[in-house]
Coordinates of N, CA and C in Angstrom, one line a residue:
M172 N 40.7 52.9 149.3 CA 39.4 53.6 149.6 C 39.3 53.5 151.3
R173 N 39.7 52.6 151.8 CA 39.5 52.4 153.2 C 40.5 53.6 153.8
W174 N 41.4 53.9 153.1 CA 42.1 55.2 153.7 C 41.1 56.4 153.9
R175 N 40.5 56.6 152.8 CA 39.6 57.9 152.6 C 38.2 57.8 153.6
R176 N 37.9 56.3 153.6 CA 36.6 56.2 154.3 C 36.7 56.5 155.9
E177 N 38.1 55.9 156.4 CA 38.3 55.5 157.9 C 39.7 56.3 158.6
I178 N 40.8 56.1 157.9 CA 41.8 56.9 158.4 C 41.7 58.2 158.4
L179 N 41.3 58.9 157.2 CA 41.4 60.3 157.0 C 40.6 61.1 158.5
P180 N 39.1 60.4 158.3 CA 38.4 61.4 159.5 C 39.1 60.9 160.6
L181 N 39.6 59.8 161.0 CA 40.4 60.0 162.3 C 41.3 60.7 162.5
T182 N 42.2 60.6 161.4 CA 43.5 61.6 161.4 C 42.9 63.1 161.6
V183 N 41.8 63.5 161.1 CA 41.4 64.8 161.0 C 40.8 65.1 162.4
G184 N 40.1 64.3 162.8 CA 39.2 64.0 164.2 C 40.3 64.3 165.0
L185 N 41.6 63.5 165.2 CA 42.4 63.4 166.6 C 43.4 64.8 166.2
F186 N 43.8 65.5 164.9 CA 44.3 66.8 164.8 C 43.3 67.6 165.9
L187 N 42.1 67.7 165.1 CA 41.2 68.7 166.0 C 41.0 68.5 167.2
G188 N 41.1 67.3 167.5 CA 40.9 67.1 169.3 C 42.2 67.4 169.9
G189 N 43.4 67.5 169.5 CA 44.7 68.0 170.0 C 44.6 69.4 169.8
A190 N 44.0 70.3 168.9 CA 44.0 71.5 168.9 C 42.7 71.9 170.2
L191 N 41.9 71.0 169.7 CA 40.8 71.7 171.0 C 41.3 71.3 172.5
Y192 N 42.2 70.2 172.8 CA 43.0 69.9 174.0 C 43.8 71.0 174.6
A193 N 44.6 71.3 173.4 CA 45.6 72.4 173.7 C 45.0 73.8 174.2
L194 N 43.7 73.8 173.4 CA 42.8 75.4 173.9 C 42.0 75.1 175.3
C195 N 41.6 73.6 175.3 CA 40.8 73.7 176.6 C 41.3 73.2 178.0
V196 N 42.0 72.0 177.9 CA 42.5 71.5 178.9 C 44.1 71.8 179.4
E197 N 44.9 72.1 178.3 CA 46.2 72.5 178.4 C 46.2 73.6 179.3
R198 N 45.4 74.8 179.0 CA 45.4 75.9 179.6 C 45.0 75.8 180.9
N199 N 44.1 74.9 181.1 CA 43.5 74.5 182.6 C 44.6 73.8 183.5
I200 N 45.2 73.2 182.9 CA 46.4 72.3 183.8 C 47.3 73.1 183.7
I201 N 47.9 73.9 183.1 CA 49.0 75.1 183.4 C 48.7 75.8 184.6
L202 N 47.4 76.6 184.5 CA 47.1 77.2 185.5 C 46.9 76.3 187.1
K203 N 46.4 75.1 186.9 CA 46.2 74.6 188.3 C 47.6 73.7 188.7
N204 N 48.3 73.4 187.6 CA 49.6 72.6 187.8 C 49.0 71.3 188.3
E205 N 47.9 70.6 187.8 CA 47.6 69.3 188.6 C 46.6 68.5 187.3
V206 N 46.5 67.3 187.3 CA 45.6 66.9 186.5 C 44.5 65.9 187.1
N207 N 42.9 65.9 187.3 CA 42.2 65.1 187.8 C 41.2 64.4 186.6
L208 N 40.3 63.9 187.2 CA 39.4 63.0 186.4 C 38.6 63.7 185.5
S209 N 38.3 65.1 185.9 CA 37.3 65.8 185.0 C 38.4 66.5 183.9
D210 N 39.5 66.6 184.1 CA 40.5 66.9 182.9 C 40.5 65.5 182.3
W211 N 40.7 64.5 182.3 CA 40.6 63.1 181.5 C 39.4 63.3 181.0
L212 N 38.2 63.1 181.6 CA 36.8 63.2 180.8 C 36.8 64.2 179.9
N213 N 37.6 65.5 180.0 CA 37.2 66.7 179.2 C 37.9 66.1 178.1
I214 N 39.3 65.5 178.1 CA 40.0 65.3 176.8 C 39.1 64.1 176.3
V215 N 38.6 63.2 176.7 CA 37.8 62.4 176.2 C 36.7 62.8 175.6
V216 N 36.0 63.6 176.0 CA 34.9 64.3 175.2 C 35.4 65.0 174.1
T217 N 36.5 65.6 174.3 CA 37.1 66.6 173.1 C 37.5 66.0 172.1
L218 N 38.0 64.6 172.3 CA 38.6 63.7 171.2 C 37.4 63.5 170.4
V219 N 36.2 62.7 171.4 CA 34.9 62.3 170.4 C 34.4 63.6 169.2
V220 N 34.2 64.8 170.3 CA 33.6 65.8 169.2 C 34.1 65.8 168.1
A221 N 35.9 66.2 168.5 CA 36.8 66.4 167.2 C 36.4 65.2 166.1
Y222 N 36.5 63.7 166.5 CA 36.1 62.7 165.7 C 34.8 62.8 164.8
W223 N 34.0 63.1 165.7 CA 32.5 63.8 165.1 C 32.6 64.4 164.0
I224 N 33.4 65.7 164.2 CA 33.6 66.8 163.3 C 34.2 66.1 162.3
G225 N 35.3 65.3 162.0 CA 36.0 65.0 161.3 C 35.0 64.0 160.2
N226 N 34.1 63.3 160.8 CA 33.3 62.3 160.1 C 32.3 63.3 159.2
I227 N 32.0 64.4 159.9 CA 30.9 65.2 159.1 C 31.6 65.9 157.9
V228 N 32.9 66.3 158.0 CA 33.6 67.0 156.8 C 34.0 65.8 155.9
Q229 N 34.2 64.6 156.3 CA 34.4 63.2 155.2 C 33.1 63.2 154.6
K230 N 32.2 63.3 155.3 CA 30.6 62.9 154.5 C 30.6 63.8 153.7
R231 N 30.9 65.3 153.8 CA 30.5 66.0 152.7 C 31.5 66.0 151.8
Q232 N 32.8 65.8 151.9 CA 33.6 65.4 150.8 C 33.1 64.4 149.5
N233 N 32.8 63.2 150.5 CA 32.1 62.1 149.6 C 31.0 62.6 148.9
E234 N 30.0 63.2 149.3 CA 29.0 63.8 148.6 C 29.6 64.6 147.3
S235 N 30.3 65.6 147.5 CA 31.2 66.5 146.6 C 31.6 65.4 145.6
R236 N 32.2 64.4 145.8 CA 32.8 63.4 144.9 C 31.8 62.6 144.2
V237 N 30.9 62.4 144.7 CA 29.5 61.8 143.8 C 28.9 62.8 142.9
E238 N 29.0 64.1 143.6 CA 28.4 64.9 142.7 C 29.1 65.0 141.2
K239 N 30.4 65.4 141.1 CA 31.4 65.1 140.3 C 31.5 64.2 139.4
D240 N 31.5 62.9 139.9 CA 31.4 61.4 139.4 C 29.8 61.7 138.2
L241 N 29.0 62.0 138.6 CA 27.7 62.1 138.0 C 27.9 63.1 136.7
M242 N 28.7 64.2 137.1 CA 29.0 65.3 136.1 C 29.6 64.6 134.9
I243 N 30.8 63.9 135.4 CA 31.6 63.4 134.6 C 30.8 62.4 133.7
H244 N 30.2 61.4 134.3 CA 29.5 60.5 133.7 C 28.8 61.1 132.3
T245 N 28.2 62.4 132.8 CA 27.0 62.8 131.9 C 28.2 63.4 130.6
V246 N 29.4 63.8 131.0 CA 29.9 64.4 129.8 C 30.5 63.7 129.2
K247 N 31.2 62.1 129.7 CA 31.4 61.0 129.0 C 30.6 60.7 128.0
T248 N 29.1 60.8 128.4 CA 28.2 60.5 127.2 C 28.3 61.2 125.8
L249 N 28.8 62.5 126.1 CA 28.8 63.5 124.9 C 30.1 62.6 124.1
L250 N 31.2 62.2 124.6 CA 32.1 61.4 123.7 C 31.6 60.4 123.0
D251 N 30.6 59.8 123.5 CA 30.3 58.3 123.0 C 29.3 58.9 121.9
K252 N 28.6 60.1 122.2 CA 27.8 60.5 121.0 C 28.4 61.1 119.7
T253 N 29.7 61.6 120.1 CA 30.3 62.2 119.0 C 30.9 60.8 118.4
K254 N 31.5 60.2 119.0 CA 31.7 58.5 118.5 C 30.7 58.3 117.5
H255 N 29.7 58.1 117.8 CA 28.3 57.5 116.9 C 28.2 58.3 115.9
L256 N 28.2 59.9 116.1 CA 28.1 60.7 114.9 C 29.0 60.7 114.1
E257 N 30.5 60.4 114.2 CA 31.6 60.2 113.3 C 31.3 58.9 112.6
E258 N 30.9 58.3 113.3 CA 30.9 56.7 112.4 C 29.6 57.1 111.4
I259 N 28.6 57.8 111.7 CA 27.7 57.8 110.7 C 28.4 58.8 109.4
I260 N 29.1 59.9 109.6 CA 29.4 60.7 108.7 C 30.9 60.0 107.7
V261 N 31.4 59.0 108.6 CA 32.3 58.0 108.0 C 31.9 57.3 106.9
T262 N 30.9 56.6 107.3 CA 29.7 55.6 106.7 C 29.3 56.3 105.2
I263 N 28.9 57.6 105.2 CA 28.5 58.3 104.4 C 29.8 58.8 103.2
G264 N 30.8 59.1 103.9 CA 32.1 59.5 103.5 C 31.8 60.5 102.2
K265 N 32.1 60.1 100.9 CA 32.0 60.9 99.6 C 30.8 60.8 99.0
N266 N 30.0 59.7 99.4 CA 28.8 59.2 98.7 C 27.5 60.3 99.0
T267 N 26.8 60.3 97.8 CA 25.5 61.2 98.2 C 25.0 60.8 99.5
I268 N 24.4 62.2 100.0 CA 23.8 62.2 101.4 C 22.3 61.7 101.2
S269 N 21.9 60.4 101.7 CA 20.7 60.2 101.4 C 19.7 61.2 102.7
E270 N 18.4 61.1 102.4 CA 17.4 61.8 103.7 C 17.6 61.0 104.8
E271 N 17.7 59.7 104.7 CA 17.9 59.0 105.8 C 19.0 59.3 106.7
S272 N 20.1 59.5 106.0 CA 21.0 59.9 106.5 C 21.1 61.2 107.1
Q273 N 20.7 62.1 106.4 CA 20.4 63.5 106.9 C 19.5 63.5 108.3
R274 N 18.7 62.8 108.5 CA 17.8 62.5 109.4 C 18.6 61.8 110.9
N275 N 19.3 61.0 110.4 CA 20.4 60.4 111.5 C 21.2 61.5 112.0
I276 N 22.1 62.3 111.1 CA 22.9 63.5 111.4 C 21.9 64.3 112.5
V277 N 20.9 64.8 112.0 CA 20.2 65.9 112.7 C 19.8 65.4 114.2
R278 N 19.2 64.1 114.1 CA 19.1 63.4 115.4 C 20.2 63.4 116.1
Q279 N 21.7 63.1 116.0 CA 22.6 62.7 116.7 C 23.1 64.2 117.0
I280 N 23.0 65.3 116.4 CA 23.2 66.4 116.7 C 22.2 67.1 117.7
S281 N 21.1 67.1 117.4 CA 20.1 67.3 118.7 C 20.6 66.5 119.8
E282 N 20.8 65.4 119.9 CA 21.0 64.9 121.2 C 22.4 65.3 121.6
L283 N 23.3 65.7 121.0 CA 24.3 66.3 121.4 C 24.0 67.5 122.1
S284 N 23.4 68.4 121.3 CA 22.8 70.0 121.9 C 22.1 69.6 123.1
I285 N 21.2 68.7 123.1 CA 20.7 68.3 124.8 C 21.4 68.0 125.6
S286 N 22.5 67.1 125.5 CA 23.5 66.6 126.5 C 24.1 67.7 126.6
I287 N 24.6 68.7 125.9 CA 25.1 69.9 126.4 C 24.9 71.0 127.4
V288 N 23.3 71.0 127.0 CA 22.3 71.8 128.0 C 22.3 71.0 129.3
R289 N 22.0 69.5 129.2 CA 21.8 68.9 130.4 C 23.2 68.9 131.3
I290 N 24.4 69.1 130.7 CA 25.5 69.4 131.6 C 25.4 70.9 132.0
K291 N 25.1 72.1 131.7 CA 24.9 73.2 132.1 C 23.8 72.9 133.1
E292 N 22.9 72.5 133.0 CA 21.9 72.4 134.2 C 22.3 71.7 135.2
E293 N 22.9 70.5 135.0 CA 23.5 69.7 136.2 C 24.5 70.2 136.9
S294 N 25.4 71.3 136.2 CA 26.3 71.6 137.0 C 25.9 73.2 137.6
E295 N 24.8 73.4 137.3 CA 23.9 74.5 138.0 C 23.6 74.1 139.1
D296 N 22.9 72.7 139.2 CA 22.2 72.1 140.2 C 23.5 72.0 141.3
Y297 N 24.6 71.3 140.9 CA 25.5 71.1 141.9 C 26.7 72.4 141.9
E298 N 26.2 73.2 142.0 CA 26.8 74.5 142.0 C 28.2 74.7 141.6
L299 N 28.5 73.8 140.6 CA 29.9 74.0 139.9 C 29.5 74.8 138.7
F300 N 28.9 75.4 138.4 CA 28.7 75.8 136.9 C 29.7 77.2 137.0
E301 N 29.7 78.2 137.8 CA 30.6 79.1 137.9 C 32.0 78.7 137.9
L302 N 32.3 77.8 138.2 CA 33.9 76.9 138.4 C 34.4 76.8 136.9
I303 N 33.3 76.1 136.3 CA 33.4 75.5 135.0 C 32.9 76.0 133.8
D304 N 32.4 77.7 134.2 CA 31.5 78.1 132.9 C 32.5 78.7 131.8
V305 N 34.0 78.8 131.9 CA 34.7 78.8 131.0 C 34.8 78.0 129.7
T306 N 35.1 76.6 130.4 CA 35.4 75.7 129.8 C 34.1 75.3 128.9
Y307 N 32.7 75.3 129.6 CA 31.7 75.1 129.0 C 31.5 75.9 128.1
K308 N 31.7 77.2 128.0 CA 31.6 78.2 126.9 C 32.3 77.8 125.6
E309 N 33.6 77.3 125.9 CA 34.1 76.9 125.0 C 33.8 75.8 124.2
L310 N 33.4 74.9 125.1 CA 32.3 73.6 124.7 C 31.1 73.8 123.5
S311 N 30.6 75.0 123.9 CA 29.2 75.4 123.3 C 30.0 75.9 121.9
V312 N 30.9 76.9 121.9 CA 31.4 77.3 120.7 C 32.2 76.3 120.0
Q313 N 32.6 75.1 120.3 CA 33.2 74.3 119.5 C 31.8 73.5 118.7
F314 N 30.9 73.3 119.8 CA 29.9 72.4 119.1 C 29.2 73.4 117.9
K315 N 28.9 74.4 118.2 CA 28.4 75.3 117.2 C 29.2 75.2 115.7
A316 N 30.6 75.6 116.1 CA 31.3 75.2 115.0 C 31.3 73.8 114.1
Y317 N 31.2 72.8 115.0 CA 31.2 71.5 114.4 C 29.7 71.1 113.5
K318 N 28.7 71.8 114.2 CA 27.4 71.6 113.5 C 27.3 72.2 112.3
K319 N 27.9 73.5 112.4 CA 28.1 74.4 111.3 C 28.7 73.6 110.1
A320 N 29.9 72.7 110.3 CA 30.7 72.0 109.5 C 29.9 71.0 108.6
V321 N 29.3 70.3 109.8 CA 28.5 69.0 109.4 C 27.4 69.5 108.2
T322 N 26.5 70.2 109.0 CA 25.2 70.5 108.0 C 25.3 71.8 107.1
G323 N 26.2 72.6 107.6 CA 26.3 73.8 106.9 C 25.0 74.8 106.2
G324 N 24.5 74.4 107.7 CA 23.1 75.1 107.5 C 22.3 74.4 106.7
D325 N 22.3 73.8 105.3 CA 21.7 72.8 104.9 C 22.4 71.5 104.1
F326 N 22.2 70.6 104.2 CA 23.1 69.8 103.9 C 23.9 69.7 102.4
P327 N 24.7 69.5 102.0 CA 25.3 69.4 100.8 C 25.1 67.9 100.3
D328 N 25.0 68.1 98.8 CA 24.9 66.7 98.1 C 25.7 65.4 98.7
K329 N 27.0 65.7 98.5 CA 28.1 65.2 98.7 C 29.3 65.9 99.7
Y330 N 29.7 65.0 100.5 CA 30.8 65.8 101.5 C 32.0 65.8 100.3
T331 N 33.0 66.7 100.4 CA 34.1 66.8 99.7 C 35.2 66.2 100.7
E332 N 36.6 65.8 99.9 CA 37.6 65.6 100.9 C 37.8 66.4 101.6
K333 N 38.0 67.9 101.4 CA 38.1 69.0 102.0 C 37.2 69.2 103.2
K334 N 35.8 69.0 103.1 CA 34.7 69.2 103.8 C 35.0 68.1 105.0
L335 N 35.2 66.9 104.7 CA 35.6 65.8 105.5 C 36.6 66.0 106.7
K336 N 37.7 66.7 106.0 CA 38.8 66.9 106.7 C 38.6 68.2 107.8
D337 N 37.7 69.2 107.1 CA 37.1 70.1 108.1 C 36.2 69.7 109.2
I338 N 35.4 68.6 109.0 CA 34.5 68.3 109.8 C 35.3 67.3 110.9
D339 N 36.5 66.6 110.6 CA 37.2 65.9 111.3 C 38.1 66.8 112.1
K340 N 38.7 68.0 111.7 CA 39.1 68.9 112.6 C 38.2 69.8 113.9
K341 N 37.0 70.0 113.2 CA 36.2 70.7 114.0 C 35.7 69.7 115.2
L342 N 35.7 68.4 114.8 CA 35.1 67.0 115.8 C 36.3 67.0 116.9
N343 N 37.5 67.0 116.4 CA 38.5 67.0 117.1 C 38.7 68.2 118.4
A344 N 38.5 69.4 117.8 CA 38.5 70.6 118.5 C 37.3 70.4 119.7
M345 N 36.2 69.8 119.5 CA 35.2 69.6 120.3 C 35.5 68.6 121.5
R346 N 36.0 67.5 121.0 CA 36.5 66.4 121.9 C 37.5 67.0 122.9
R347 N 38.5 67.8 122.4 CA 39.4 68.5 123.4 C 38.9 69.6 124.2
S348 N 37.7 69.9 123.8 CA 37.0 70.7 124.9 C 36.2 70.0 125.7
I349 N 35.5 68.8 125.3 CA 34.9 67.9 126.2 C 36.2 67.3 127.2
R350 N 37.0 67.1 126.6 CA 38.0 66.6 127.7 C 38.6 67.8 128.7
K351 N 38.5 69.0 128.4 CA 38.8 69.9 129.1 C 38.1 70.0 130.2
L352 N 36.7 69.9 129.8 CA 35.4 70.2 130.8 C 35.5 69.1 132.0
I353 N 36.1 67.9 131.4 CA 36.4 66.7 132.2 C 37.4 67.0 133.4
V354 N 38.7 67.6 132.9 CA 39.5 67.9 133.9 C 39.1 69.1 134.8
A355 N 38.3 70.1 134.3 CA 37.7 71.4 135.0 C 36.9 70.6 136.1
I356 N 35.9 69.7 135.8 CA 35.1 69.3 136.8 C 35.9 68.6 138.0
N357 N 37.2 67.8 137.4 CA 37.9 66.7 138.1 C 38.5 67.9 139.3
R358 N 39.1 69.2 138.7 CA 39.9 70.2 139.7 C 38.9 70.9 140.8
V359 N 37.6 71.1 140.3 CA 36.7 71.8 141.2 C 37.0 71.0 142.8

């Protein structure tokens, strides 16, 4: 962490300072063939300005990382909610689906839906949406398929073994989409 916070800005600053030195001072020394106090002061000022520019660049990179971390945290809450929904469905198993279970499932699905919309809004706020749009659309499609598999538009009396396997398959596809979204956010 110290490397990112202290050494990288110093390195960038010194590199920029060297580039500015080559442009400003070196050209002047070659033309005059001498070095005086004003040249040394020019070198110092150039290095200070370059270090300052390096710090500004580093602060912007840190802000970008914080934005990404917040987005990733929001996306990871989706994984937690899918685990909770999976627990509810596994608990029901092949038993009759009660009205209370239906309400729990509907509540969890609506929370998933709200979280997915929140991800879209946050990514638009952080100007990341254009870069992760394809992955977000894939997640939306997987969510709709999962929702249809779980509820079927109207709840069945019981989940059959085939239906439970289909739900599990859709859930795994949605989780893959969530993980792809995390990777896409990290790559931005």
